[in-house]
CSV table of C-alpha atoms and ligand atoms in Angstrom, one decimal:
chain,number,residue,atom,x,y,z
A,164,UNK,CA,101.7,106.0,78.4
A,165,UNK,CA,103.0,103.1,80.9
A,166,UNK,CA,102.6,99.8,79.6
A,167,UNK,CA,103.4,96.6,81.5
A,168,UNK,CA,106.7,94.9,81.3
A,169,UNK,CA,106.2,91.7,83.9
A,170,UNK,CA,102.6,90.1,84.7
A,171,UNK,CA,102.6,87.6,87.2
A,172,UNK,CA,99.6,85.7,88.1
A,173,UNK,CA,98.6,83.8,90.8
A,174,UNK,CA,102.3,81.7,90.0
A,175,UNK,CA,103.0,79.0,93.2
A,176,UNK,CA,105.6,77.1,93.1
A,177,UNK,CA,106.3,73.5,95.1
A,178,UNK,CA,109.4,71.4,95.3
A,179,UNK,CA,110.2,68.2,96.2
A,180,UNK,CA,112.6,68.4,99.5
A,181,UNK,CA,115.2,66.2,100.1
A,182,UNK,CA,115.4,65.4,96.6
A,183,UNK,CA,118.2,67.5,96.0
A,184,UNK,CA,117.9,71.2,94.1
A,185,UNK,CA,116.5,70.9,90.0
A,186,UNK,CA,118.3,73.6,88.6
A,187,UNK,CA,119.0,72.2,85.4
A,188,UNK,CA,116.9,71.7,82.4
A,189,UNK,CA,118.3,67.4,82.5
A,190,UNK,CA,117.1,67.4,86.0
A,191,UNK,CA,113.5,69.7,84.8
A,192,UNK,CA,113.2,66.9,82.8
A,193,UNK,CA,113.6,64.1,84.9
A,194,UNK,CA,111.1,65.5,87.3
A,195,UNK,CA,108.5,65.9,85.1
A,196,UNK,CA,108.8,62.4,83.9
A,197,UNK,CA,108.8,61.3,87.3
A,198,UNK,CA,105.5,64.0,87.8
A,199,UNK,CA,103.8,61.5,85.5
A,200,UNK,CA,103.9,58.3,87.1
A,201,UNK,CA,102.8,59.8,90.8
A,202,UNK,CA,99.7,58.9,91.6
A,203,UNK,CA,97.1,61.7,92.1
A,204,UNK,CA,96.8,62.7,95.7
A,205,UNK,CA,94.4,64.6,97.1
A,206,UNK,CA,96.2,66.3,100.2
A,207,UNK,CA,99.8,67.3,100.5
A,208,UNK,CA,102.4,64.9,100.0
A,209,UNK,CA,104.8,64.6,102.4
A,210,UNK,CA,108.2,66.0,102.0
A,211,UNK,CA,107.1,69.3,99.6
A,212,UNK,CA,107.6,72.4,100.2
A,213,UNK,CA,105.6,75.5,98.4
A,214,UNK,CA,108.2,78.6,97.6
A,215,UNK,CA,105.6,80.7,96.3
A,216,UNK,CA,102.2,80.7,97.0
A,217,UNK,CA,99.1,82.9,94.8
A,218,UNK,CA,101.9,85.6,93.9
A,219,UNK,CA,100.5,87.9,92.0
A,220,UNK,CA,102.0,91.5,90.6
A,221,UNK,CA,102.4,93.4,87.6
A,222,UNK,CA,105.4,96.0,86.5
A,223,UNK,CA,105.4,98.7,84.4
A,224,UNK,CA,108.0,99.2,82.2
A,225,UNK,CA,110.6,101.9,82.9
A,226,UNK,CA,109.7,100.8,87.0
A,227,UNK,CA,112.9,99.7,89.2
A,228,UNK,CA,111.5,97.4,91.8
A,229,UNK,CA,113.8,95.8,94.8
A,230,UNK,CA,112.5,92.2,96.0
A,231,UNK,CA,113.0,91.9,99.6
A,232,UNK,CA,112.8,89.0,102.2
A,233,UNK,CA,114.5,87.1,104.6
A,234,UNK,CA,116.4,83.9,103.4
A,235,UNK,CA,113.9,81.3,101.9
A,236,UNK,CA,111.3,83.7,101.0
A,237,UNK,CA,110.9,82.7,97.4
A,238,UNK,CA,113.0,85.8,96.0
A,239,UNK,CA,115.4,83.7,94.2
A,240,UNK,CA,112.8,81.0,93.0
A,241,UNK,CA,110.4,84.2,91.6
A,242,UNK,CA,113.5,85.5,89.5
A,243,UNK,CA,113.6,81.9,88.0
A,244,UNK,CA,111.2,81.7,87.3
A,245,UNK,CA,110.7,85.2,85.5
A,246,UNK,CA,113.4,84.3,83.5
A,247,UNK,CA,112.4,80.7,82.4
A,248,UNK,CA,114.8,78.9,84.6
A,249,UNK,CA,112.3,76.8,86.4
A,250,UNK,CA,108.9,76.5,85.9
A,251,UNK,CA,105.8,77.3,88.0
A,252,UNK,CA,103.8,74.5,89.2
A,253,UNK,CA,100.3,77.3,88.9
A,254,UNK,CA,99.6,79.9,87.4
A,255,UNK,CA,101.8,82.5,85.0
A,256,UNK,CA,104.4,84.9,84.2
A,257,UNK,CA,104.3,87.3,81.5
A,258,UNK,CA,106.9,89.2,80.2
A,259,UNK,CA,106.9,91.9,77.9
A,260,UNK,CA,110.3,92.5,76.0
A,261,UNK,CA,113.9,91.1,75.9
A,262,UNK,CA,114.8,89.7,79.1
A,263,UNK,CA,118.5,89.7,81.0
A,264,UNK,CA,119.2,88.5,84.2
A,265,UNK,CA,122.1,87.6,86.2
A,266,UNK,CA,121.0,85.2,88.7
A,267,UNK,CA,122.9,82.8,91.3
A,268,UNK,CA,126.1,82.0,90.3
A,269,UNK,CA,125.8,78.7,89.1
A,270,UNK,CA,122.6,79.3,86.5
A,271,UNK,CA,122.8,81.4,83.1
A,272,UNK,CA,126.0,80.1,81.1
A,273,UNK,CA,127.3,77.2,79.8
A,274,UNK,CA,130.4,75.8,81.9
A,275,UNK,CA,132.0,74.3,79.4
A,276,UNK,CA,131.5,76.8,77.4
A,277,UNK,CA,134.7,79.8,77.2
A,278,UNK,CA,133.6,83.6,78.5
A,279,UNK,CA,133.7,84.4,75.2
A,280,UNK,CA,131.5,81.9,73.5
A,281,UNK,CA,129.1,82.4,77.1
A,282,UNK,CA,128.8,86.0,75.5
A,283,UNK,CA,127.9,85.4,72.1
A,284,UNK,CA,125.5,82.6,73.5
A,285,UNK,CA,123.4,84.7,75.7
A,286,UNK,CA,123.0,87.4,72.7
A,287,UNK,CA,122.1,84.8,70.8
A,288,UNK,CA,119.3,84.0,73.6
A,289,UNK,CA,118.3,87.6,73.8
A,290,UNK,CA,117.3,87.5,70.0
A,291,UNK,CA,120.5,89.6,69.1
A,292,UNK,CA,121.8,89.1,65.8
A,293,UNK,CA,125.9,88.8,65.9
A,294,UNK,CA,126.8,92.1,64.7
A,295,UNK,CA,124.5,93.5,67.2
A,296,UNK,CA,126.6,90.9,69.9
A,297,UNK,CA,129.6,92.1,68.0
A,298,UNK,CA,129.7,95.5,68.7
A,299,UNK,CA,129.2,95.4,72.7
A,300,UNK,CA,131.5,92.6,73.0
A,301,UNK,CA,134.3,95.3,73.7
A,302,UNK,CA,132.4,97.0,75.9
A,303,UNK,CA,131.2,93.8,78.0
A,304,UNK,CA,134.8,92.7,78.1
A,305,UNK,CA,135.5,95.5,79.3
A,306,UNK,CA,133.4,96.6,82.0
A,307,UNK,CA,133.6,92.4,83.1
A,308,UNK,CA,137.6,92.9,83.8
A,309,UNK,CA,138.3,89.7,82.4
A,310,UNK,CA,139.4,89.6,79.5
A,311,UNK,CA,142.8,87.5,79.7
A,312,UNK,CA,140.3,84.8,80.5
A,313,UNK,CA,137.9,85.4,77.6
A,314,UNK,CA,138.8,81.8,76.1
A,315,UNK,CA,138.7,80.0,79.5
A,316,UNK,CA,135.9,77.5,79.6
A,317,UNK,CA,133.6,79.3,82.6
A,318,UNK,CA,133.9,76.0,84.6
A,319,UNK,CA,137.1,77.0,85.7
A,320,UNK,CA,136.1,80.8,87.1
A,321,UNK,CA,136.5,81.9,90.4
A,322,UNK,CA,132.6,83.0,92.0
A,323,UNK,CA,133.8,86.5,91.5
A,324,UNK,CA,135.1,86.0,87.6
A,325,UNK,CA,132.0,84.1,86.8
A,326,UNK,CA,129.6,87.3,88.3
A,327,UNK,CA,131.5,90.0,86.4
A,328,UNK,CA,131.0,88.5,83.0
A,329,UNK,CA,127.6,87.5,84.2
A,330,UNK,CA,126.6,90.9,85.3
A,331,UNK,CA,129.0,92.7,81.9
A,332,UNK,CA,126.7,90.3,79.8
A,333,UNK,CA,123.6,90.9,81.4
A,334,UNK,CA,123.7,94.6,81.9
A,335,UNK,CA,125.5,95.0,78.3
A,336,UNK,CA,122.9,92.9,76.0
A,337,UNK,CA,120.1,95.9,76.1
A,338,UNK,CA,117.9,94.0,77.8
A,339,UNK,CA,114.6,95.9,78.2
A,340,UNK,CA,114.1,93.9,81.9
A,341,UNK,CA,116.5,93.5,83.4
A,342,UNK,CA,116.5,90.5,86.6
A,343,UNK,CA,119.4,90.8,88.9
A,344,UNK,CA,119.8,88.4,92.0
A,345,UNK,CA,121.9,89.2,94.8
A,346,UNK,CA,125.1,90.5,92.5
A,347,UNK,CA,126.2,92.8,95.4
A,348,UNK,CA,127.2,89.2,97.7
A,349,UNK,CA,130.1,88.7,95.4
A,350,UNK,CA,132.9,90.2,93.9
A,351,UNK,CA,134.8,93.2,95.6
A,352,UNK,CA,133.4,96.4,96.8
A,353,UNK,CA,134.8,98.3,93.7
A,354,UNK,CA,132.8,95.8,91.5
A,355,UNK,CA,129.7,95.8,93.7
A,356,UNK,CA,129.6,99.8,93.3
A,357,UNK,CA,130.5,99.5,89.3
A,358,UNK,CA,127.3,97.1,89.2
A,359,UNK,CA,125.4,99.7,91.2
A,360,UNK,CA,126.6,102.2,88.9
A,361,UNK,CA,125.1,100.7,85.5
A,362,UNK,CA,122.2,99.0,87.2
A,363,UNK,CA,121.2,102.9,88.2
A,364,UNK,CA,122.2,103.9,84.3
A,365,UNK,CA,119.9,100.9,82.8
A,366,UNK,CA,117.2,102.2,84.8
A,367,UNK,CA,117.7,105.7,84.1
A,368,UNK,CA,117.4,104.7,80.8
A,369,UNK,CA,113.4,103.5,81.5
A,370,UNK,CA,114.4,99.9,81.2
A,371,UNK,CA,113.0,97.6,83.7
A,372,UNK,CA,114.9,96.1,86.7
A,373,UNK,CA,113.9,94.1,89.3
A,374,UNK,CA,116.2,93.9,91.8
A,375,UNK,CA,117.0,91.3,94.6
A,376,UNK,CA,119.4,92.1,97.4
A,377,UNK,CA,119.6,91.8,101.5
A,378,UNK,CA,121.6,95.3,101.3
A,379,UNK,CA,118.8,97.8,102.2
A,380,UNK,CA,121.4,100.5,101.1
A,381,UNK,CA,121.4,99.7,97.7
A,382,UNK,CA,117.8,98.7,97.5
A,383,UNK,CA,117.1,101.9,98.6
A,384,UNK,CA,119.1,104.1,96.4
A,385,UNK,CA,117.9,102.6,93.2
A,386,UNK,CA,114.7,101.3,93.3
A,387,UNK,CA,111.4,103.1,93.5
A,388,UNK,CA,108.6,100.3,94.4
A,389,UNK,CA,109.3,97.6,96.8
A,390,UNK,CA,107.7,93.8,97.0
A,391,UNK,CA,108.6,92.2,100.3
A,392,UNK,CA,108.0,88.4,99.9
A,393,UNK,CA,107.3,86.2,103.1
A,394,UNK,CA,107.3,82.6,103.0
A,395,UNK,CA,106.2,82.3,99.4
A,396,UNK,CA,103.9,85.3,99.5
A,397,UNK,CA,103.7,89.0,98.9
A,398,UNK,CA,103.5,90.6,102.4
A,399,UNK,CA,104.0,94.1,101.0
A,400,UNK,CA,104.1,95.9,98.1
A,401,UNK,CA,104.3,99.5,97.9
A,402,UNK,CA,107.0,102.3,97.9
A,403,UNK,CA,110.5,101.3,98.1
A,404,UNK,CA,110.8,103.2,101.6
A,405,UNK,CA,107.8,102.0,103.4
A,406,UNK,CA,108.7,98.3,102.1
A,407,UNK,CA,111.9,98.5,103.5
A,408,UNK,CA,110.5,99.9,107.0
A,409,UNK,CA,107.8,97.1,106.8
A,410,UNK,CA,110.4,94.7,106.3
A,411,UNK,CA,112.5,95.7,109.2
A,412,UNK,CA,109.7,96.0,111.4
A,413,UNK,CA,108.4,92.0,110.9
A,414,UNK,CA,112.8,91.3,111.5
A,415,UNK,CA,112.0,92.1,115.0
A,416,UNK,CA,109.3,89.7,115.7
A,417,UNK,CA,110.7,86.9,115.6
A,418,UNK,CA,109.3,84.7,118.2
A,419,UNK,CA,110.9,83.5,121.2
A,420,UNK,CA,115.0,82.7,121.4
A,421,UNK,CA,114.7,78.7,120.0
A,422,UNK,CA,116.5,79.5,117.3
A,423,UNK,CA,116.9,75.6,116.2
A,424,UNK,CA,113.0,75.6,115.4
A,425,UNK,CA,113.3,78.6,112.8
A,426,UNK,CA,113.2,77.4,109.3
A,427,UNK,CA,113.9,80.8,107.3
A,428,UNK,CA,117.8,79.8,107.5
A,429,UNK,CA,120.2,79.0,104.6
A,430,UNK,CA,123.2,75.9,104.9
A,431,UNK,CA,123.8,72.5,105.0
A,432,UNK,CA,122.4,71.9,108.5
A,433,UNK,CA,125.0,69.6,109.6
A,434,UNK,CA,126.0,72.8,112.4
A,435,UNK,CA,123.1,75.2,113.8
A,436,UNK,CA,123.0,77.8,115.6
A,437,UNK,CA,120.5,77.1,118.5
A,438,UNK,CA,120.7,80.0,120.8
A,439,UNK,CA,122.3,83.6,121.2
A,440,UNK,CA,123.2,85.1,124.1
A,441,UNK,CA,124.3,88.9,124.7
A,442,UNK,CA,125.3,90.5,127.3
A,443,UNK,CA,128.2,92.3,129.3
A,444,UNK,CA,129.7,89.5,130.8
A,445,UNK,CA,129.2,85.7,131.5
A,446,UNK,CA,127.8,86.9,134.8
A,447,UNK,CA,125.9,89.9,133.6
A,448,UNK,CA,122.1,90.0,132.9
A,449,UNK,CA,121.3,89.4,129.1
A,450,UNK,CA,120.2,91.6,126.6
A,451,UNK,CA,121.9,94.5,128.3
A,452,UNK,CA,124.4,96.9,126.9
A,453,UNK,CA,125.7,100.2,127.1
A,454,UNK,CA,128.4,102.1,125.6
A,455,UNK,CA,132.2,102.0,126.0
A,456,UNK,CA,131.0,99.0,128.6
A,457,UNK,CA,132.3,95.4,127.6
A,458,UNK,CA,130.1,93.1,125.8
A,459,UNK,CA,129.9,89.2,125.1
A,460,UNK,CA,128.2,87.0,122.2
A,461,UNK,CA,128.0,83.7,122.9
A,462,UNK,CA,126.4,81.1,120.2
A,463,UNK,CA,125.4,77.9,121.0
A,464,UNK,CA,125.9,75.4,118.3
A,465,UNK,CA,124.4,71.8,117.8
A,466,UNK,CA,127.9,70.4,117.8
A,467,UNK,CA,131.4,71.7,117.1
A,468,UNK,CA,134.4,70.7,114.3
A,469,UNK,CA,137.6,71.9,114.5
A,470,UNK,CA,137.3,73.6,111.1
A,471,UNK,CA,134.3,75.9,112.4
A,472,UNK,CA,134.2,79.6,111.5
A,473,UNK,CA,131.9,82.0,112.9
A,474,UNK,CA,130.8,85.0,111.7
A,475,UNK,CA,128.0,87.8,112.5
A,476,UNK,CA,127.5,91.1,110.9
A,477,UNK,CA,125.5,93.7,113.7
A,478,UNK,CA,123.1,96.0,111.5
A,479,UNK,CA,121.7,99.2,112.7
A,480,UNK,CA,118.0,99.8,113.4
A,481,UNK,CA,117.9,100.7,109.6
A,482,UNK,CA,119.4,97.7,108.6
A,483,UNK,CA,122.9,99.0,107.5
A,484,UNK,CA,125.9,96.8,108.8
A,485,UNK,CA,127.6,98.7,111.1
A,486,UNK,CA,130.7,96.2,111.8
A,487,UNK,CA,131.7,92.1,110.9
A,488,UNK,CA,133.4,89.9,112.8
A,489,UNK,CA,134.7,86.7,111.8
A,490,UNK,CA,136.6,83.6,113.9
A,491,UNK,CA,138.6,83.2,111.0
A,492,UNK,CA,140.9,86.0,110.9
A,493,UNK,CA,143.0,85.6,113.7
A,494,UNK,CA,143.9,87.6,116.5
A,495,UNK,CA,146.4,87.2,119.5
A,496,UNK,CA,144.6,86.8,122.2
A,497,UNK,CA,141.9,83.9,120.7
A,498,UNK,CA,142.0,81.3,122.7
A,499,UNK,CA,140.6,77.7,121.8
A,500,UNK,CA,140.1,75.2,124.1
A,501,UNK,CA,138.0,71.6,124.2
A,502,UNK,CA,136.1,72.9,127.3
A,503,UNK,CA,133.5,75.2,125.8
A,504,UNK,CA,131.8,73.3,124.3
A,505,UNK,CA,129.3,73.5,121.6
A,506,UNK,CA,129.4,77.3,122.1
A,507,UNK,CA,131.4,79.9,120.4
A,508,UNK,CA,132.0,83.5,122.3
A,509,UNK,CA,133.1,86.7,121.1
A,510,UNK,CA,134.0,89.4,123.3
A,511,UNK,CA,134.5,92.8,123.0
A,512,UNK,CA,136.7,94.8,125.6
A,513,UNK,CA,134.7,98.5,125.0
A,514,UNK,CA,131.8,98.6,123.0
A,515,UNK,CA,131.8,101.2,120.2
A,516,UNK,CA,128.3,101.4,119.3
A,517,UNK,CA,126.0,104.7,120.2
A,518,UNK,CA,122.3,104.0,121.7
A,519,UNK,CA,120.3,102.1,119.7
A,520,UNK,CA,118.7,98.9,118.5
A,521,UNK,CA,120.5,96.5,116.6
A,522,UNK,CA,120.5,93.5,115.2
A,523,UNK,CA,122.7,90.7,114.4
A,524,UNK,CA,123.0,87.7,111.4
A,525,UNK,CA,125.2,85.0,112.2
A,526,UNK,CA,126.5,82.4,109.4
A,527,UNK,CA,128.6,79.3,110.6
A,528,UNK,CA,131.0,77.6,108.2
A,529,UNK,CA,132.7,74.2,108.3
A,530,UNK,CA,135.7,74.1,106.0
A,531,UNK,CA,134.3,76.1,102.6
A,532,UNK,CA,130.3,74.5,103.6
A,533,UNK,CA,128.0,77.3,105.0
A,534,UNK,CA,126.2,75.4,107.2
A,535,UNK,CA,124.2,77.6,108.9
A,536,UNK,CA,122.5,81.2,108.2
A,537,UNK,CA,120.1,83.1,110.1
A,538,UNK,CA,119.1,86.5,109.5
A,539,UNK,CA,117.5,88.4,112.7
A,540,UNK,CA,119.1,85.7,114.8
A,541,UNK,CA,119.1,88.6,117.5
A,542,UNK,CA,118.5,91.8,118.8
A,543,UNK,CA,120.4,94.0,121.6
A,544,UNK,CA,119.7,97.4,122.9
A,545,UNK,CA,122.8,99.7,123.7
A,546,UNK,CA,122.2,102.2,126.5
A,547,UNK,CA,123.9,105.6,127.0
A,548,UNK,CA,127.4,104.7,129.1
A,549,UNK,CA,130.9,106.4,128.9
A,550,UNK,CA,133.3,105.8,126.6
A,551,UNK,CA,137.0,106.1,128.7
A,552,UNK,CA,135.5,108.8,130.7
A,553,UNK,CA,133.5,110.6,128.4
A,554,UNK,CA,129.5,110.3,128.0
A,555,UNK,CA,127.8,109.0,125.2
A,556,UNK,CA,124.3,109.9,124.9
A,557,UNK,CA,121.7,109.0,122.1
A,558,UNK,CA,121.9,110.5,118.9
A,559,UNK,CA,120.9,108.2,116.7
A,560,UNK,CA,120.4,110.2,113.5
A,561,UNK,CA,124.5,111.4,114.0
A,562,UNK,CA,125.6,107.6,113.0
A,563,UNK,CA,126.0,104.6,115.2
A,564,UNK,CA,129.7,103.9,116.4
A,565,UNK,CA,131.7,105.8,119.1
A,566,UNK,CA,135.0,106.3,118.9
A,567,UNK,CA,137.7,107.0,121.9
A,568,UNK,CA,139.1,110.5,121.3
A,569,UNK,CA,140.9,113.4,122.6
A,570,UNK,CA,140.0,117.2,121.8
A,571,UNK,CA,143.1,120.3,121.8
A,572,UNK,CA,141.0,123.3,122.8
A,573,UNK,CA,142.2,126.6,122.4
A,574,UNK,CA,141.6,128.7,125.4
A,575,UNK,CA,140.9,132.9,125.2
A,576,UNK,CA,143.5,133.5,128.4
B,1471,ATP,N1,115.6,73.5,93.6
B,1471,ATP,C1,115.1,73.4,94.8
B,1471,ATP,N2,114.7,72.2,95.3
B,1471,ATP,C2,114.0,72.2,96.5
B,1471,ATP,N3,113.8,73.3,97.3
B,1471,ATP,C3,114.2,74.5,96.8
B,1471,ATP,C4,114.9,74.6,95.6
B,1471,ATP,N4,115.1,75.9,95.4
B,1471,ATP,C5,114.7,76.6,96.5
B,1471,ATP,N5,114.1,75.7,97.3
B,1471,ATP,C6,113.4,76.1,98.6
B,1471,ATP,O1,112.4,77.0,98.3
B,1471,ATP,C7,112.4,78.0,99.3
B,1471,ATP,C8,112.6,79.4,98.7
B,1471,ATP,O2,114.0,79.5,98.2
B,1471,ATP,P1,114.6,80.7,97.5
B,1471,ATP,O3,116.0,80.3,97.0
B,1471,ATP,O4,113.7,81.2,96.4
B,1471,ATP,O5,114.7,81.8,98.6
B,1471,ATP,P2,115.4,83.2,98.7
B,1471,ATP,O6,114.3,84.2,99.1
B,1471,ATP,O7,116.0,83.5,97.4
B,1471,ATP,O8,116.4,83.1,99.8
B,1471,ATP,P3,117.9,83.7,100.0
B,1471,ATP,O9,117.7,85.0,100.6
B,1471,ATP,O10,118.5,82.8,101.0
B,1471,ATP,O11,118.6,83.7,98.7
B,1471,ATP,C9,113.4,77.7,100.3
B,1471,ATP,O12,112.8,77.0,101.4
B,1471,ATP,C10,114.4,76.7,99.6
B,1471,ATP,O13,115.0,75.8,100.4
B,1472,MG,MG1,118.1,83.8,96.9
């Protein structure tokens, strides 16, 4: 008999822009106080912004579910809200059984609290009594790797200490839902794929997990259902695979090439990214590619700062990466120079990629501020070429890079 672990109904959610972000429960507070003394308007107020809109979803328990979308889609402001973080301005989320989540780094423990006492706080949140805490404390400590800074106040962990105990805690406190958002951004890939590991075991051990993440890979191998949230609603909602395919697809039709007009984006803003341009050459046609040939990515920025970093990440028509590149680890032959202006170029003697479509995401930093993010921010088309003499044709389903080589063939004389 399946019976149902999260209910959501009809939950919307507005905030207040440029009134800075209300994650705590002080500044909860403060905004419902202020709530009280608006006056009633009928209309929408200028300067809010609705996250969610009329979501509505229920899932059964035992169900793994991924939570897909691009960045600002409401995915992270859903999993608050699930787990009591924030409120929603309408309607409701039900939950049935004990809850764990691991969420942004930045929400869930206490800073000044030490790992340890973060630990025996959260079981005491889940309802666990301390023996019950007790006995998987080992095991969380563990599994987080951190134990030599067990009785460091939290407020002093590194992003990645801080999402090992969260995730140890989380994963450890047999929660019967479990809410995990985006773990797989930090920590190294050993952890990533540890966190993998037991997310798979909690669900195989008909728990509930709903999962956020922008790596399809992983989405894909442990979830079963898929909810693909677009600008605050559910666009899809259906099997894991088709989800991911309907997600992909809508990546792709993103109109026009003003990038400085799209507002699914992440950052500070201070820097954007108003235009890519691909192509062979500075005086090739745009947009075209082919193997082993040359290839230049130019973006144009709304300024420049000497402390800019850029970076992009091409993903196959699947949505895999396929390869990173990033301004910030140096090579010999960079060059900089005042003269190009507010427009940062990469280029690429011989282009490893096989026929296909890709796509690239491109995140600008200024010192340790991301200041811009766009997923989808283009697309290229590679065509068959040759690859130092040698042909590469289209075959997709055999991978997607190239590689120079040489054969030794033996010969019947
Ligand atoms: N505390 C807040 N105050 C004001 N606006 C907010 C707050 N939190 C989120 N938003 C806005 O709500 C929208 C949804 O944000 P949310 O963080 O839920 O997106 P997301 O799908 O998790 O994106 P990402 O993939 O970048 O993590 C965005 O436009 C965001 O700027
Ligand atoms: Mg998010």
């Amino acid at each position: 008999m399946s019976a149902v672990a999260i209910r959501c109904e009809k939950i919307a959610k507005r905030y207040r822009i440029g009134v800075g972000r209300h994650d705590t429960l002080r500044d909860q507070i403060a905004e419902g106080v202020s709530r009280l003394f608006q006056p009633a308007k009928g209309g929408e107020a200028p300067g809010t912004l609705w996250a969610l809109r009329d979501v509505s979803f229920e899932v059964q328990a035992g169900e793994v579910a991924g939570i897909i979308g691009r960045n600002g889609a409401g995915k992270s402001t859903l999993l608050k809200i699930l787990s009591r973080i924030t409120e929603p301005t309408q309607g409701r989320a039900v939950l049935f059984g004990r809850v764990g989540s691991l969420l942004e780094v930045g929400t869930g423990f206490h800073p000044e609290l030490t790992g340890r006492e973060n630990i025996f706080l959260n079981g005491a949140i889940l309802g666990m009594r301390r023996e019950e805490i007790q006995q998987k404390f080992d095991e969380i400590v563990a599994f987080s790797e951190i134990e030599r800074f067990l009785d460091t106040p939290v407020k002093r962990y590194s992003s990645g200490m801080y999402v090992r105990l969260a995730f140890a805690v989380a994963a450890h406190l047999e929660p019967e839902i479990l809410l995990v958002d985006e773990v797989l951004a930090v920590g190294d890939v050993a952890f990533q794929r540890k966190c993998l590991g037991k997310m798979g075991e909690v669900a195989g051990e008909g728990r509930t997990v709903l999962f956020v993440s922008h790596n399809m890979a992983a989405v894909q191998a442990l979830c079963t259902r898929g909810i693909f949230l677009r600008k605050g609603t559910i666009w899809f909602d259906g099997s894991i695979n088709d989800t991911i395919s309907t997600y992909l697809r809508t990546l792709e039709e993103i109109p026009g090439q003003d990038l400085a007009e799209r507002v699914e984006r992440r950052g500070k803003g201070a820097l954007r990214l108003t235009r890519v341009e691909i192509s062979e050459g500075e005086t090739m046609p745009a947009g075209i590619l082919a193997a082993g040939r040359p290839a230049q990515f130019s973006f144009y920025l709304t300024g420049t700062r000497s402390d800019l970093t850029c970076t992009f990440t091409i993903y196959d028509q699947y949505g895999k990466p396929v390869a990173n590149f990033n301004s910030a680890t140096l090579g010999p032959e960079d060059v900089y120079d005042a003269a190009f202006g507010p427009r940062i170029t990469c280029e690429l003697d011989e282009l490893l990629l096989a026929p296909g479509r890709y796509r690239i995401n491109v995140a600008l930093t200024a010192g340790n501020e991301l200041e811009d993010h766009l997923e989808g921010a283009a697309f290229f088309d590679v065509d068959p070429g040759q690859l130092r003499g040698r042909p590469v044709h289209a075959h997709s389903k055999y991978g997607v890079v190239t590689m120079p080589h040489r054969w030794k063939v033996p010969l019947d004389l």
